[in-house]
XYZ file of N, CA and C in Angstrom:
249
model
N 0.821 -1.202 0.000
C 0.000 0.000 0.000
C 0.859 1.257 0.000
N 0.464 2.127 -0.622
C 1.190 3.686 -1.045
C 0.624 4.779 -0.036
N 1.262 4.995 0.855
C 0.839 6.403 1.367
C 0.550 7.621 0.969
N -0.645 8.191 1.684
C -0.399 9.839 0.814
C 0.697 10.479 1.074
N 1.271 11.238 0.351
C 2.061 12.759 0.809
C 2.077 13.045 2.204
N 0.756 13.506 2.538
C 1.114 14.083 3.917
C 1.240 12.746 4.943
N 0.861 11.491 5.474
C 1.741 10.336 5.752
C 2.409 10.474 5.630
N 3.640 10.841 4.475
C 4.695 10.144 4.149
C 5.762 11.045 4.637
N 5.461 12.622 4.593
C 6.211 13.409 4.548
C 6.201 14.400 6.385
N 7.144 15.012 6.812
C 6.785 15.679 7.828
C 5.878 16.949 7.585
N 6.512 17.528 6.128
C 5.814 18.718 5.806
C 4.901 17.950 3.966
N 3.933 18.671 3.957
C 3.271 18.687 2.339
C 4.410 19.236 1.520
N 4.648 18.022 0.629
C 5.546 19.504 -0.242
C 4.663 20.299 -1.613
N 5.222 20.983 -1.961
C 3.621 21.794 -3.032
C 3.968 21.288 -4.103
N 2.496 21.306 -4.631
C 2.229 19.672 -5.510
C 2.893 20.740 -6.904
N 3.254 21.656 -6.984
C 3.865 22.203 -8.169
C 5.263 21.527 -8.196
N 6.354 21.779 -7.173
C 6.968 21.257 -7.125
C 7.044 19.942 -7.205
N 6.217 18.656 -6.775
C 6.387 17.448 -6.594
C 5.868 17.179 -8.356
N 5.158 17.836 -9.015
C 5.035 17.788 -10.457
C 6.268 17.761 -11.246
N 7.149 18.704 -10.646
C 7.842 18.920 -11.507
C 8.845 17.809 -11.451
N 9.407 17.357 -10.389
C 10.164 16.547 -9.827
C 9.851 14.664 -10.798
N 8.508 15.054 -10.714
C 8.186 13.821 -11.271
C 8.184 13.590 -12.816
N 8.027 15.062 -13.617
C 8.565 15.332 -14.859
C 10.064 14.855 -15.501
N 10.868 15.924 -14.230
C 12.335 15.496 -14.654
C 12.751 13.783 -14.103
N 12.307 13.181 -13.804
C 12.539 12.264 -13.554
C 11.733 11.059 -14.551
N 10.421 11.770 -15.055
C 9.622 11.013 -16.150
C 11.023 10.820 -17.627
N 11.422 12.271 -17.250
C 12.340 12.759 -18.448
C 13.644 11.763 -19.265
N 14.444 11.846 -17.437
C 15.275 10.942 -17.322
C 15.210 9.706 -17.940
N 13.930 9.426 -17.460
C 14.193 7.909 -17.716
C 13.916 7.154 -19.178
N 13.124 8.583 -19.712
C 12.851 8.041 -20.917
C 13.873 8.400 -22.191
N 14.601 8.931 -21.876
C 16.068 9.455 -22.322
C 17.124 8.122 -22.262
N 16.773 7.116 -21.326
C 17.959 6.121 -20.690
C 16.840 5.283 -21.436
N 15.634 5.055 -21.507
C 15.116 4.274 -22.393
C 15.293 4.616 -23.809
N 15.633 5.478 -24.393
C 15.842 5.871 -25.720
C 17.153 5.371 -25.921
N 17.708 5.136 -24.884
C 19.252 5.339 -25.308
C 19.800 3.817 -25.061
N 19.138 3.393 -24.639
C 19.475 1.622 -24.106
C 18.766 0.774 -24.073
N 17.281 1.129 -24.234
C 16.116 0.253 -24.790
C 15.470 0.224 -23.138
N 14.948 -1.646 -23.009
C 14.453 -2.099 -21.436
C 15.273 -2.139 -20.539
N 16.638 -2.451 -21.300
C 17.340 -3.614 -20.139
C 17.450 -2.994 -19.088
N 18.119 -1.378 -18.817
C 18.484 -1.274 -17.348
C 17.146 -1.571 -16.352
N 16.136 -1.591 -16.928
C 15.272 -1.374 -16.516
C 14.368 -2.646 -15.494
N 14.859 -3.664 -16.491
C 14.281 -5.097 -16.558
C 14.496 -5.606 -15.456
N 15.890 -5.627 -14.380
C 15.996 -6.466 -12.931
C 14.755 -5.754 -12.526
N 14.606 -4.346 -12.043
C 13.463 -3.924 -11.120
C 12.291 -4.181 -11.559
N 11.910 -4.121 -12.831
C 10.197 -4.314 -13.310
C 10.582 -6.313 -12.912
N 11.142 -7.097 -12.922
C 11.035 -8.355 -12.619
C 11.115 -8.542 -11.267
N 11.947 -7.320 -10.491
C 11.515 -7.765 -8.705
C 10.173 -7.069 -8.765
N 9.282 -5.882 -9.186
C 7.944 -5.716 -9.109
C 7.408 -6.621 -9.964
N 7.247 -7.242 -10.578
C 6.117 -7.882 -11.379
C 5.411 -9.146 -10.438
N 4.006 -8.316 -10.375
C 3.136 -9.390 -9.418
C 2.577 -10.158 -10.332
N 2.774 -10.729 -11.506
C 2.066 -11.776 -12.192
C 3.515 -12.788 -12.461
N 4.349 -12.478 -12.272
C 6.262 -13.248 -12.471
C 5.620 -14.574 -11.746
N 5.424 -15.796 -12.352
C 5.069 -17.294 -11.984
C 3.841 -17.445 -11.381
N 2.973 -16.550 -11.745
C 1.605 -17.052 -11.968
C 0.631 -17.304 -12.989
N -0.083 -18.257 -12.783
C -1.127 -18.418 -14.035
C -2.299 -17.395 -14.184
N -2.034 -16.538 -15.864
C -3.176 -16.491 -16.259
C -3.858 -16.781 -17.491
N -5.208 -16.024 -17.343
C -5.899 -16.169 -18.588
C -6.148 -14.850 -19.817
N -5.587 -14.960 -20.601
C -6.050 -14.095 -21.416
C -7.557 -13.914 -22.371
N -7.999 -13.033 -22.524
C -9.127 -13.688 -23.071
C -8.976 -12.753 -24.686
N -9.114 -13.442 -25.725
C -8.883 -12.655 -26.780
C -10.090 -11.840 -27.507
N -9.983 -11.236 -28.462
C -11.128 -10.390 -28.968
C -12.065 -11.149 -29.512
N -11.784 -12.085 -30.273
C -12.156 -13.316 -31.039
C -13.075 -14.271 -29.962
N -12.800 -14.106 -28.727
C -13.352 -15.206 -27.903
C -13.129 -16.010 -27.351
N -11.555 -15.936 -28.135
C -10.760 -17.584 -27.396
C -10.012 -17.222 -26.212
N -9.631 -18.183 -25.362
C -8.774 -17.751 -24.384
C -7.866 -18.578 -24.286
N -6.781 -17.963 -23.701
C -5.162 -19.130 -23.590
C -4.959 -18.970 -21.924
N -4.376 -19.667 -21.388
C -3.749 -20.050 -20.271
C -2.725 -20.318 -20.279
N -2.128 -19.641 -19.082
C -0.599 -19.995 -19.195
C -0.041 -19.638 -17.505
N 1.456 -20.209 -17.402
C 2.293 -18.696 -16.096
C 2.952 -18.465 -17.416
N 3.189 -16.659 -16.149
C 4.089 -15.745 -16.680
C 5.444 -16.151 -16.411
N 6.201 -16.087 -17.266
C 7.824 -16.009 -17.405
C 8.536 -14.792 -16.650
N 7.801 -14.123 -16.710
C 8.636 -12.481 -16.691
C 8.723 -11.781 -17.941
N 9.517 -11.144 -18.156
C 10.094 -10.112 -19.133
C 11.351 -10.484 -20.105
N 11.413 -10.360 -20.936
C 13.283 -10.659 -22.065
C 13.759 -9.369 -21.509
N 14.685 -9.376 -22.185
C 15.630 -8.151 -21.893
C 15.525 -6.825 -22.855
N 14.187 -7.162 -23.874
C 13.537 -6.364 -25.085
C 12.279 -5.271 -23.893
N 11.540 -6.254 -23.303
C 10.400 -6.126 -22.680
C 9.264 -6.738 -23.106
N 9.617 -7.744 -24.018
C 8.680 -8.540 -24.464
C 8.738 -9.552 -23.520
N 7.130 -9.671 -22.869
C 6.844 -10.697 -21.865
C 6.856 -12.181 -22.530
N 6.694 -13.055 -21.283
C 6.807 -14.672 -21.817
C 5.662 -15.236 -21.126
N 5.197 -16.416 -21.613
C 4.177 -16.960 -20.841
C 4.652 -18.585 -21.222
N 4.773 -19.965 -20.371
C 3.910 -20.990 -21.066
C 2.675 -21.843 -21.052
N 2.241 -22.230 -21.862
C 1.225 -22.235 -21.656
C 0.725 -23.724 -21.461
């Protein structure tokens, strides 16, 4: 669970500032994704990924559905499943 701001913080900080903060840092990262693709990225999205060795179901547009666990991620960001 994610705390609000004021939880988290002793003081509010002003949400102009915490905008901006979250900009240059949106910035960053998509600069290091331009520039190197997933990979640096890939250990942490695989320690967060809450579906990493569980089964699911997809259900397709068509109607059909597949089953599978998740693999995780390649080092592209193309996920894996088997099924």
């Amino acid at each position: 669970p994610a705390p609000d701001l004021q939880a988290a913080c002793a003081t509010v900080p002003d949400r102009n500032n915490v905008l901006a903060m979250l900009l240059i840092e949106l910035g960053r990262l998509l600069e290091t994704y331009a520039r190197d693709g997933f990979m640096p990225f890939r250990d942490e999205w695989q320690r967060h990924d809450v579906f990493q060795r569980k089964v699911v179901r997809l259900e397709l547009p068509d109607g059909n559905t597949i089953t599978g666990t998740v693999q995780g991620v390649a080092d592209d960001g193309a996920t894996g499943a088997t099924a």
